[in-house]
Short mmCIF file of N, CA and C in Angstrom, two decimals:
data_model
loop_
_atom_site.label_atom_id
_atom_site.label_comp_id
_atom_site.label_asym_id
_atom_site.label_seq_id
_atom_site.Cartn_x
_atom_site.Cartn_y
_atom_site.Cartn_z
N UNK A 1 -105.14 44.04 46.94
CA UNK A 1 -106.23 43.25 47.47
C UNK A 1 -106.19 41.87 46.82
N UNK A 2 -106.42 41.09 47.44
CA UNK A 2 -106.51 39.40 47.17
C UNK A 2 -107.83 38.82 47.50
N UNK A 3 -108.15 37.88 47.19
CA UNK A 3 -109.43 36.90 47.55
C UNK A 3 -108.90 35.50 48.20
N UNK A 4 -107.60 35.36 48.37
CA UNK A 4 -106.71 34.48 48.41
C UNK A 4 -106.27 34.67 49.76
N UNK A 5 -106.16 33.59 50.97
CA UNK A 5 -105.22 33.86 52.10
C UNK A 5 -103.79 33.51 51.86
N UNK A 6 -103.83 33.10 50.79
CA UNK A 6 -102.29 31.84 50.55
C UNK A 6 -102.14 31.62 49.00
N UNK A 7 -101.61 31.24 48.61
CA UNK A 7 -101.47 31.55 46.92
C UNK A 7 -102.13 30.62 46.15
N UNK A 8 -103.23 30.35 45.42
CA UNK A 8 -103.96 29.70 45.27
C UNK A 8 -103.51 28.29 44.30
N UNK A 9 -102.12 28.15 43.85
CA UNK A 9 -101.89 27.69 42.97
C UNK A 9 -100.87 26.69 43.69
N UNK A 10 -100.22 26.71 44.89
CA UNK A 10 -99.67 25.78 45.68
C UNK A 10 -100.19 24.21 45.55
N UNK A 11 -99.34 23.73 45.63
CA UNK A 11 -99.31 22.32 45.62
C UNK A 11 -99.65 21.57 47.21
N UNK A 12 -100.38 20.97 48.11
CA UNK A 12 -100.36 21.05 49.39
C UNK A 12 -98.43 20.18 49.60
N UNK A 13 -99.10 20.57 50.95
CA UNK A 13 -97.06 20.54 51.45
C UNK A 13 -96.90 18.78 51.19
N UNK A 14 -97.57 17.98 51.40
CA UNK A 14 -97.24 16.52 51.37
C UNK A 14 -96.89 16.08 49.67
N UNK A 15 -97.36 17.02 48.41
CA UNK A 15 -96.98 16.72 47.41
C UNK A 15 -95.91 17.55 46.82
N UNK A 16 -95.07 18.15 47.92
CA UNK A 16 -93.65 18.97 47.47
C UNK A 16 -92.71 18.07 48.12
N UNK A 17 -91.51 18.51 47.08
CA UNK A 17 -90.54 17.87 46.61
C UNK A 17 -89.30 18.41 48.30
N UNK A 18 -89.15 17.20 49.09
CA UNK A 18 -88.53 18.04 50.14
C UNK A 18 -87.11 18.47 50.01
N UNK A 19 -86.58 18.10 49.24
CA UNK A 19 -85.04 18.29 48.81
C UNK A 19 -85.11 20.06 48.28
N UNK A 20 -85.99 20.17 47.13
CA UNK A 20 -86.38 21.34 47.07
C UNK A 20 -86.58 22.09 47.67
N UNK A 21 -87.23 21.83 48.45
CA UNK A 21 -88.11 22.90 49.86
C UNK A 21 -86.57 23.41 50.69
N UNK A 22 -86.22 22.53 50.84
CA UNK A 22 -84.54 22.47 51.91
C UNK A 22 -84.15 23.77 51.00
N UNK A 23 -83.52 23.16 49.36
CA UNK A 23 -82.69 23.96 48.73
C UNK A 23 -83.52 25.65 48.83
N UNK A 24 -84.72 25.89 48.93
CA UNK A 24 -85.28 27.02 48.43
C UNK A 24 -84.69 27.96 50.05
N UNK A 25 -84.21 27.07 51.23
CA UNK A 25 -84.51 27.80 52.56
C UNK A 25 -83.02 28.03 52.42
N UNK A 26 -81.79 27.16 51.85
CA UNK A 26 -80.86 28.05 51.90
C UNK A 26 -80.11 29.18 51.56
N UNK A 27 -80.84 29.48 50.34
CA UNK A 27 -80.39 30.99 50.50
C UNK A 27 -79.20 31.41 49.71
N UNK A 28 -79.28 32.35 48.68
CA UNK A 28 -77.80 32.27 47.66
C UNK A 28 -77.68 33.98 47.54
N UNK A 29 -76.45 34.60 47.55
CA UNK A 29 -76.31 35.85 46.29
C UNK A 29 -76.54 35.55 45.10
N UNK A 30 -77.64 35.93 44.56
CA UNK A 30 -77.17 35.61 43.03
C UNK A 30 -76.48 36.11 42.03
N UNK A 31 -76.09 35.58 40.90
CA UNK A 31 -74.88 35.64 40.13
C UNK A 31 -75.28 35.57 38.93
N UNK A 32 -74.77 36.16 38.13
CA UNK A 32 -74.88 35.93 36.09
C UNK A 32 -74.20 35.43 36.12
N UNK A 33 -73.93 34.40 35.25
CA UNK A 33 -72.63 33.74 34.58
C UNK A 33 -72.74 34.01 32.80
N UNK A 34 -71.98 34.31 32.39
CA UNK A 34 -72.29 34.59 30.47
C UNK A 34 -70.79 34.14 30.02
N UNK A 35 -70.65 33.42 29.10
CA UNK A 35 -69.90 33.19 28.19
C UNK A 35 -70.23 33.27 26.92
N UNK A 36 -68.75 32.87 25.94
CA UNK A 36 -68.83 33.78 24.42
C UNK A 36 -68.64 34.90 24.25
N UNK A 37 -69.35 35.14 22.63
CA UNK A 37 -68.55 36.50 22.49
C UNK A 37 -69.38 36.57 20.96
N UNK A 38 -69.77 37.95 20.43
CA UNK A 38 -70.32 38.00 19.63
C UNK A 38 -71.82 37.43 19.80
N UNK A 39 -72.35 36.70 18.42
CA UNK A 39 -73.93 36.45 18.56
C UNK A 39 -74.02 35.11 19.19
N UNK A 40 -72.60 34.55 19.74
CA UNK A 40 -72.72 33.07 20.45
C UNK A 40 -72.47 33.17 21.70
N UNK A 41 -73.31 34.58 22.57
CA UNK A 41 -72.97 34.86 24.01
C UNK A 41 -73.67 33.90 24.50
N UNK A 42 -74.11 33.86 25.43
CA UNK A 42 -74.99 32.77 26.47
C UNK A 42 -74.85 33.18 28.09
N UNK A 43 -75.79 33.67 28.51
CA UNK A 43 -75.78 33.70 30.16
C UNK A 43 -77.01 33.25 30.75
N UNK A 44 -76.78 33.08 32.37
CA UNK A 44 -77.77 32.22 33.08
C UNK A 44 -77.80 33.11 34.50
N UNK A 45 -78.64 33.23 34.95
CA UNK A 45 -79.03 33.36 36.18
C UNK A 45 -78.39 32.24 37.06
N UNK A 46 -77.67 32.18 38.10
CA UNK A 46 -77.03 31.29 38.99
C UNK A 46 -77.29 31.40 40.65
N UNK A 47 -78.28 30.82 41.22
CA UNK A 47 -77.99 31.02 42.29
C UNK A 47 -77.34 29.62 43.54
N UNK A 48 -77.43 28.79 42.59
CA UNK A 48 -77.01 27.60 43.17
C UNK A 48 -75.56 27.37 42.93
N UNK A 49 -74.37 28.02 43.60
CA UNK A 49 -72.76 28.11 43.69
C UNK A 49 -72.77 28.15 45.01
N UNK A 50 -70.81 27.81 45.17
CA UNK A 50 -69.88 28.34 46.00
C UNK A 50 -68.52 28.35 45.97
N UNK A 51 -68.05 29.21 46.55
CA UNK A 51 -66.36 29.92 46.46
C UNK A 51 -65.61 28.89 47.16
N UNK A 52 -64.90 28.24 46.61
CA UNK A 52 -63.59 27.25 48.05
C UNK A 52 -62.37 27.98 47.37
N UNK A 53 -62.02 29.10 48.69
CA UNK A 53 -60.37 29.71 48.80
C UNK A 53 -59.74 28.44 48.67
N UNK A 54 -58.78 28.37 47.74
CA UNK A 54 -57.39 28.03 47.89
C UNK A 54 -56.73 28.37 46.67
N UNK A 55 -55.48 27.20 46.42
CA UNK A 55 -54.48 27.59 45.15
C UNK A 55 -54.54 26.64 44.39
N UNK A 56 -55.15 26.60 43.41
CA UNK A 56 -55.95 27.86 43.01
C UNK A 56 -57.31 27.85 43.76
N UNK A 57 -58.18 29.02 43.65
CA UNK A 57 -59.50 29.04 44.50
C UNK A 57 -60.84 28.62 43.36
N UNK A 58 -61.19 27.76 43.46
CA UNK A 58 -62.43 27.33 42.38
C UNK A 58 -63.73 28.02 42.61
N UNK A 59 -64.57 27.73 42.08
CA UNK A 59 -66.48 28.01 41.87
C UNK A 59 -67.06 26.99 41.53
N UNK A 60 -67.69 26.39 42.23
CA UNK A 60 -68.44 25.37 41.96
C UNK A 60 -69.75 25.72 41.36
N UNK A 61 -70.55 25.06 40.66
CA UNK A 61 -72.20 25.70 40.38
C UNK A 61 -73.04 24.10 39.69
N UNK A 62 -74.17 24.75 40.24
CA UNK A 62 -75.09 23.48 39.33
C UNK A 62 -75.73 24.22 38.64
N UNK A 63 -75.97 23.58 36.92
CA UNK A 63 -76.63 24.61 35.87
C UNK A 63 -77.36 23.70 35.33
N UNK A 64 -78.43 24.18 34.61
CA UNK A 64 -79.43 23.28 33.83
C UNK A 64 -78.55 22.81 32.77
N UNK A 65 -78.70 21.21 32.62
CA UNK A 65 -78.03 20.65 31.32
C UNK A 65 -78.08 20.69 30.03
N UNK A 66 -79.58 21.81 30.21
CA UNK A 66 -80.11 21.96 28.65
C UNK A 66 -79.76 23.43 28.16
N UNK A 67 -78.50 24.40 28.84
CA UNK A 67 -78.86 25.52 28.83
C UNK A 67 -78.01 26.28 28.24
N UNK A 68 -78.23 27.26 27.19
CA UNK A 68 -77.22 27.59 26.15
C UNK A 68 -75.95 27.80 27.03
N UNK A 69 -76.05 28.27 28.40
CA UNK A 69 -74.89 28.74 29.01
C UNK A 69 -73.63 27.57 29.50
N UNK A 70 -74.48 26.70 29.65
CA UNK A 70 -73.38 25.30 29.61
C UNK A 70 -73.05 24.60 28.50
N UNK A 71 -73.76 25.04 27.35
CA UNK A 71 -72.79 24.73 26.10
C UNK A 71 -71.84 25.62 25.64
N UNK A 72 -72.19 26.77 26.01
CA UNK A 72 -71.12 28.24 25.22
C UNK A 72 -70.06 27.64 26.41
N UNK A 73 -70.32 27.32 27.92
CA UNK A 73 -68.94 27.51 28.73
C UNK A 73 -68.21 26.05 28.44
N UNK A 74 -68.62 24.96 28.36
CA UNK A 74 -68.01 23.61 27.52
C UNK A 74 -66.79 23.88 26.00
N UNK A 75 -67.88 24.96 25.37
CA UNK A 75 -67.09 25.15 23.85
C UNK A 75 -65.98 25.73 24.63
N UNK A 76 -66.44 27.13 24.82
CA UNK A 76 -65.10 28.09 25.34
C UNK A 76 -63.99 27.82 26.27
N UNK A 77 -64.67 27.04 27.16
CA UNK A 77 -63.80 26.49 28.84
C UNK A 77 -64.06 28.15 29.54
N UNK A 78 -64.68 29.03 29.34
CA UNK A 78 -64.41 30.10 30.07
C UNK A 78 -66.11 30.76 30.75
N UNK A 79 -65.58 31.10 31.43
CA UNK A 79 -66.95 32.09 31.64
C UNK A 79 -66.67 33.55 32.51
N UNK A 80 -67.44 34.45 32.90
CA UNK A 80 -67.83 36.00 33.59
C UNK A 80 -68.64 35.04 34.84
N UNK A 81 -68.29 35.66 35.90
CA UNK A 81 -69.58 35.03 37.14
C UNK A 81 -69.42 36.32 37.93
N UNK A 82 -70.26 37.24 37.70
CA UNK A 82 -70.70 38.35 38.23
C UNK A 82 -71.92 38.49 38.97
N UNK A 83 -71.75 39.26 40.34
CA UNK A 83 -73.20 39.10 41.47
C UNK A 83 -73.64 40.06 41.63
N UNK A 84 -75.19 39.70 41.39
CA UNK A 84 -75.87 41.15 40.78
C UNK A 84 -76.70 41.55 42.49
N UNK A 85 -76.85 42.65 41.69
CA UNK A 85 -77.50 43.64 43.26
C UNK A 85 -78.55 43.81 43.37
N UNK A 86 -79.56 44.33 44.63
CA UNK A 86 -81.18 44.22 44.28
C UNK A 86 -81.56 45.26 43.18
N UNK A 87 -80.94 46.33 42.69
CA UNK A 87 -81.51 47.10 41.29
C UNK A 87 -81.27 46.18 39.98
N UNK A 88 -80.73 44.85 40.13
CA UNK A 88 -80.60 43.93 38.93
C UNK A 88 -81.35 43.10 38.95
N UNK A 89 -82.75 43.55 39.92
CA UNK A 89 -83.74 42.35 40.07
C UNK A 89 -84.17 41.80 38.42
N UNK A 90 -84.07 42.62 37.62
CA UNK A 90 -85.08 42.76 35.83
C UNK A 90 -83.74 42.00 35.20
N UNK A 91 -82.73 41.97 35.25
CA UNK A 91 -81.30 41.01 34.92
C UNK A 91 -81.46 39.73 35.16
N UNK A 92 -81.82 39.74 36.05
CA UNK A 92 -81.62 38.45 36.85
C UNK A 92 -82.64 37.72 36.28
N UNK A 93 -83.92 38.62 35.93
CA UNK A 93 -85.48 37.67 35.70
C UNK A 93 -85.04 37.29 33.72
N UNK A 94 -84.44 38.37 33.33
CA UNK A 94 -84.62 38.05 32.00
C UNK A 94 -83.80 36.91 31.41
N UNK A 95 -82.08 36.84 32.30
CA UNK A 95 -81.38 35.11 32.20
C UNK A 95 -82.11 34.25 32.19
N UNK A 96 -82.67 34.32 33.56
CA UNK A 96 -83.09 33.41 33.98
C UNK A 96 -84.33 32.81 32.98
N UNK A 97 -84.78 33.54 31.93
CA UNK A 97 -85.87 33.34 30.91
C UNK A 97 -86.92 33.49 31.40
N UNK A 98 -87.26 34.43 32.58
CA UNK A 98 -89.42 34.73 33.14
C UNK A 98 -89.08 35.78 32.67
N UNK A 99 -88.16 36.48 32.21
CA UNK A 99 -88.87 37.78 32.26
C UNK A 99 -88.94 37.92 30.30
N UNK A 100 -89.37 38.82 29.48
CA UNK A 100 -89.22 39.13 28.13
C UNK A 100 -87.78 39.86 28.03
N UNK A 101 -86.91 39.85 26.59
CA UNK A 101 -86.42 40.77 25.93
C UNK A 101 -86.23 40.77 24.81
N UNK A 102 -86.85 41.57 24.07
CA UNK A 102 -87.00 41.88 22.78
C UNK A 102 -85.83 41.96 22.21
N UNK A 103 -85.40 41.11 21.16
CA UNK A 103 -83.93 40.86 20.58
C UNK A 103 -82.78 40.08 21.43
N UNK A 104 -83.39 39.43 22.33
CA UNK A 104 -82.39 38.76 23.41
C UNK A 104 -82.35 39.20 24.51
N UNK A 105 -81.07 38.23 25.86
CA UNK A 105 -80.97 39.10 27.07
C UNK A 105 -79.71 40.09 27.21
N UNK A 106 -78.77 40.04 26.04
CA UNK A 106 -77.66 40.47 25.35
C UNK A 106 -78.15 42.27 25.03
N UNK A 107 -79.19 42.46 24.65
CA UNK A 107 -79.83 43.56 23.90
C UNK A 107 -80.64 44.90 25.30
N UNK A 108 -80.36 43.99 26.70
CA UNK A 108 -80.72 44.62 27.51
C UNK A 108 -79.74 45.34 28.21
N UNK A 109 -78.60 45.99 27.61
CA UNK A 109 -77.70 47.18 27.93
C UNK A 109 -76.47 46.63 27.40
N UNK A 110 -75.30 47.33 27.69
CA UNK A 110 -74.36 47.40 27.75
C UNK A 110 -73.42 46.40 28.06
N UNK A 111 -72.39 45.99 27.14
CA UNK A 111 -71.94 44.70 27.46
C UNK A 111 -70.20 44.90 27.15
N UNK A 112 -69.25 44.38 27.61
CA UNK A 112 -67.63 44.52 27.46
C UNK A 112 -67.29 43.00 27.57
N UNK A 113 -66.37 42.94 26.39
CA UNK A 113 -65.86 41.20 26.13
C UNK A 113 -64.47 41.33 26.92
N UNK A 114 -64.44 40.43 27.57
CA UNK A 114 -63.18 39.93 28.42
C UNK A 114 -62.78 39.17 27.99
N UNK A 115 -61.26 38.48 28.48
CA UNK A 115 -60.97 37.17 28.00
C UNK A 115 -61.56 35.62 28.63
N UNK A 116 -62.73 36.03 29.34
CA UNK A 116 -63.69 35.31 29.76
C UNK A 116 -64.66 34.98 29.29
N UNK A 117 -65.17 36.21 29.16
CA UNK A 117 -67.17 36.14 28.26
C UNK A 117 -67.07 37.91 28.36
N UNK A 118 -68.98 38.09 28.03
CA UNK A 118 -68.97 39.52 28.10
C UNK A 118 -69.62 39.87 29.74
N UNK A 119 -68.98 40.66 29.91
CA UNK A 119 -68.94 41.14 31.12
C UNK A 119 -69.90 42.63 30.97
N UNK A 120 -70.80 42.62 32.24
CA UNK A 120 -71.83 43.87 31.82
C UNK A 120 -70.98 45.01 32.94
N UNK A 121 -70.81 46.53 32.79
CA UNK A 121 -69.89 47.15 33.42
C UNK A 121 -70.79 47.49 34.48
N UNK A 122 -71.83 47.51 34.62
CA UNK A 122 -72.55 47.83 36.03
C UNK A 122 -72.72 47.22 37.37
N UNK A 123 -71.57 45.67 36.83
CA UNK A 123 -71.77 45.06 37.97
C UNK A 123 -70.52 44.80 38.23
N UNK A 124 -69.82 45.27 39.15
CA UNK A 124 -68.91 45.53 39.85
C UNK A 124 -68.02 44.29 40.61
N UNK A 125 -68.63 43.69 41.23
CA UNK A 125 -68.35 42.29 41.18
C UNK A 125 -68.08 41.20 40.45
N UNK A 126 -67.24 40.62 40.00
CA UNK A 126 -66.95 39.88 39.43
C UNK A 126 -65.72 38.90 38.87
N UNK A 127 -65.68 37.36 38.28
CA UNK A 127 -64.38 37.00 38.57
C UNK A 127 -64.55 36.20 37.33
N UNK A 128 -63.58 36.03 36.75
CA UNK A 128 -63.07 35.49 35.28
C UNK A 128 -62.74 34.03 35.59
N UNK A 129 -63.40 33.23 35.07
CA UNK A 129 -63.38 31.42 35.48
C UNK A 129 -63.09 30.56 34.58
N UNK A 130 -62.06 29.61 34.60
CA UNK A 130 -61.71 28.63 33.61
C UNK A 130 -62.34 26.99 33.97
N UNK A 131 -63.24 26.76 33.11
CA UNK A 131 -63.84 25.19 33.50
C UNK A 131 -62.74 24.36 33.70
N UNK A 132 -62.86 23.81 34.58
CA UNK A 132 -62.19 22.18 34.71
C UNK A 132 -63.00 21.33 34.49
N UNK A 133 -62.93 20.99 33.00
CA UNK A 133 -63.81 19.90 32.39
C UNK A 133 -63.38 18.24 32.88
N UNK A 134 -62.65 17.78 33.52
CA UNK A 134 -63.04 17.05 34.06
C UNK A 134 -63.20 16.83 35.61
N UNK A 135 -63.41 17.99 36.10
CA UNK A 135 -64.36 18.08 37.59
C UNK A 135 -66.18 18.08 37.26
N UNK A 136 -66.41 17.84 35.64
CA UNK A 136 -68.28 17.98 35.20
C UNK A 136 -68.47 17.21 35.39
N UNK A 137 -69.94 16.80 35.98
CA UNK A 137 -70.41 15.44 36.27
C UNK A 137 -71.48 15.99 36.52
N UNK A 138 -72.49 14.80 36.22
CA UNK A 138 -73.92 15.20 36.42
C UNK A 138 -74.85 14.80 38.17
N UNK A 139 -75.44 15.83 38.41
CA UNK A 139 -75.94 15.63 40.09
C UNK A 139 -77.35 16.03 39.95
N UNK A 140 -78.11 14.49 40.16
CA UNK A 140 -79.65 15.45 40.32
C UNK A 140 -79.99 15.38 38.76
N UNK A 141 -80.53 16.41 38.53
CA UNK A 141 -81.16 16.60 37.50
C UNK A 141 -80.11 17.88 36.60
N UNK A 142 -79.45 18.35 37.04
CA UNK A 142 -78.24 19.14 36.79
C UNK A 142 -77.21 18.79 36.50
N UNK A 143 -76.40 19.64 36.07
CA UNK A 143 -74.89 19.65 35.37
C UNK A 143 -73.82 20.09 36.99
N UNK A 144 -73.45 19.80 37.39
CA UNK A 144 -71.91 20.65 38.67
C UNK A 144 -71.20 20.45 37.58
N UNK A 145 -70.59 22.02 37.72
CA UNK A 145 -69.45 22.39 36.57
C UNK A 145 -68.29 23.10 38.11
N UNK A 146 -67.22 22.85 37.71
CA UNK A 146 -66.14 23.46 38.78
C UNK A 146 -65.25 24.22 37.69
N UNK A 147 -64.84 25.23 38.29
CA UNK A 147 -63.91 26.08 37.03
C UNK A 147 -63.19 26.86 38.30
N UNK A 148 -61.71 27.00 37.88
CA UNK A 148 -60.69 27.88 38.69
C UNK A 148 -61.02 29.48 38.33
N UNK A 149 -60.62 29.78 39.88
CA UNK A 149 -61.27 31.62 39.70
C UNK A 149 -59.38 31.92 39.03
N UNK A 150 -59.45 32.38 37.51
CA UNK A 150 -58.68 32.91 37.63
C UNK A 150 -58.11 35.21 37.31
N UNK A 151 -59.67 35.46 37.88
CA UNK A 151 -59.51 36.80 38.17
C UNK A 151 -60.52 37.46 38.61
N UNK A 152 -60.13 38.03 39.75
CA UNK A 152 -62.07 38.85 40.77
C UNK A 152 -61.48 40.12 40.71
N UNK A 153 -62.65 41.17 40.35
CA UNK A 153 -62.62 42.02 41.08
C UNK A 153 -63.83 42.24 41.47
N UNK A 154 -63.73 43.24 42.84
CA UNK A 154 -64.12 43.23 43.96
C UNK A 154 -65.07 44.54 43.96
N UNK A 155 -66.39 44.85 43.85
CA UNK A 155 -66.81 46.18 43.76
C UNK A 155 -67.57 46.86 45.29
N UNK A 156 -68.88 47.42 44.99
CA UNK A 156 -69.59 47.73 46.38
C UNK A 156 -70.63 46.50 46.72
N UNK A 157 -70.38 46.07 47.88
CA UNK A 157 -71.58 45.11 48.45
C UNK A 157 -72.81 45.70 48.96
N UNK A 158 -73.21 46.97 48.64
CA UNK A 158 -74.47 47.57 50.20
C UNK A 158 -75.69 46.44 49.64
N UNK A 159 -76.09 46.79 48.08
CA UNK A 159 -77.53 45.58 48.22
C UNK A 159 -77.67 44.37 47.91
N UNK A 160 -76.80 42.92 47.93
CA UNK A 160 -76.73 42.02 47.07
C UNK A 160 -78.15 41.47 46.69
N UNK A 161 -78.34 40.72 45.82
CA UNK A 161 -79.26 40.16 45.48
C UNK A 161 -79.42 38.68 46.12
N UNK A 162 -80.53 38.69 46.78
CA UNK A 162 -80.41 37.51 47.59
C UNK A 162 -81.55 36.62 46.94
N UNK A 163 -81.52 35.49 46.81
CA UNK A 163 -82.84 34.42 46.18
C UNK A 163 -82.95 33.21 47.41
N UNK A 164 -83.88 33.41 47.87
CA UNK A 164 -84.30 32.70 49.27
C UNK A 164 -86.41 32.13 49.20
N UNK A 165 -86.49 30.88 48.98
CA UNK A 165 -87.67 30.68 49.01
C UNK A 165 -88.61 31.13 47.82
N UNK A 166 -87.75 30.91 46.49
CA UNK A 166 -88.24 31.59 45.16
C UNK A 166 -88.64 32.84 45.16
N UNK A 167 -87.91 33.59 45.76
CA UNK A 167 -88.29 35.02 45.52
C UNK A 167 -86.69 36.20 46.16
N UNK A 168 -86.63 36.98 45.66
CA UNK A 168 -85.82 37.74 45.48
C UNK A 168 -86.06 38.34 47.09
N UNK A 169 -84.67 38.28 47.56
CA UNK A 169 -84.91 39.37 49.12
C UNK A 169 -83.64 40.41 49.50
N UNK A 170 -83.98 41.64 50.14
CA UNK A 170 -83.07 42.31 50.57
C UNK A 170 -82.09 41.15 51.93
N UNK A 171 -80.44 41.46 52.02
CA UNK A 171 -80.78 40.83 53.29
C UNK A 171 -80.89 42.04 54.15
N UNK A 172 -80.96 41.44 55.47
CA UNK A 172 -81.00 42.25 56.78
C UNK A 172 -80.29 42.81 56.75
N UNK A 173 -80.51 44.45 57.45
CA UNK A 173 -79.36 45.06 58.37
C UNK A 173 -78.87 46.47 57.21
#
């Protein structure tokens, strides 16, 4: 039950940001990215990427400039970019820093070091990425980092995690 027809804390539409509004309607799988190793891991919630096939096939992404995960992947040149599923909705919130975890987001299961970053084994998806530090440049209020995919594997797709309009959605079908 609500007292509310509409969420009471909205901004009216003439004082939102329309670039934003655009970005919130297109629509992403979302993705962890974590680099490091030991107590200098670092991961982020990512839903702002994309894949361009070729030789080699890159990942593009925009990441906050302030965010441990773009300094651990700068130090290292490496990162994990794994796409989480709708049962990783509580993953996704705790990177991303809304949600709590007591002792870190590292401390919320199970973790395997690659020659990438640490890689969590429940998510099945995933591809081992080398920065191309000088494809970084700053866009917006963000960092675009480009890094070559140099290893995917490929797991089950039935629920991806979709982030559409600030909120987490099944897709269709």
């Amino acid at each position: 039950m609500t007292i509310h027809s509409s969420h009471p804390f909205d901004s009216p539409d003439a004082d939102r940001d329309p670039a934003r509004r655009l970005r919130g309607r297109v629509g992403a799988t979302v993705s962890l990215w974590t680099a490091g190793s030991g107590r200098d891991r670092a991961g982020l919630t990512v839903s702002s990427y994309l894949v361009a096939a070729g030789d080699p096939s890159r990942i593009v992404a925009v990441l906050h400039p302030e965010s441990e995960l773009l300094e651990r992947l700068e130090e290292t040149g490496t990162a994990v970019v794994a796409l989480l599923d709708w049962r990783h909705r509580d993953l996704a919130d705790v990177f991303a820093g809304v949600m709590p975890s007591p002792g870190g987001p590292f401390r919320s299961g199970e973790w395997q070091d690659t020659a990438w970053g640490p890689r969590r084994p429940s998510l099945s998806t995933w591809a081992g990425v080398r920065l191309d530090a000088g494809a970084t440049r700053d866009v917006g209020w963000s960092r675009l980092v480009e890094a070559v995919i140099e290893h995917v594997e490929l797991g089950d797709d039935a629920e991806p995690l979709v982030h559409r309009r600030g909120r987490y959605q099944r897709p269709p079908g």
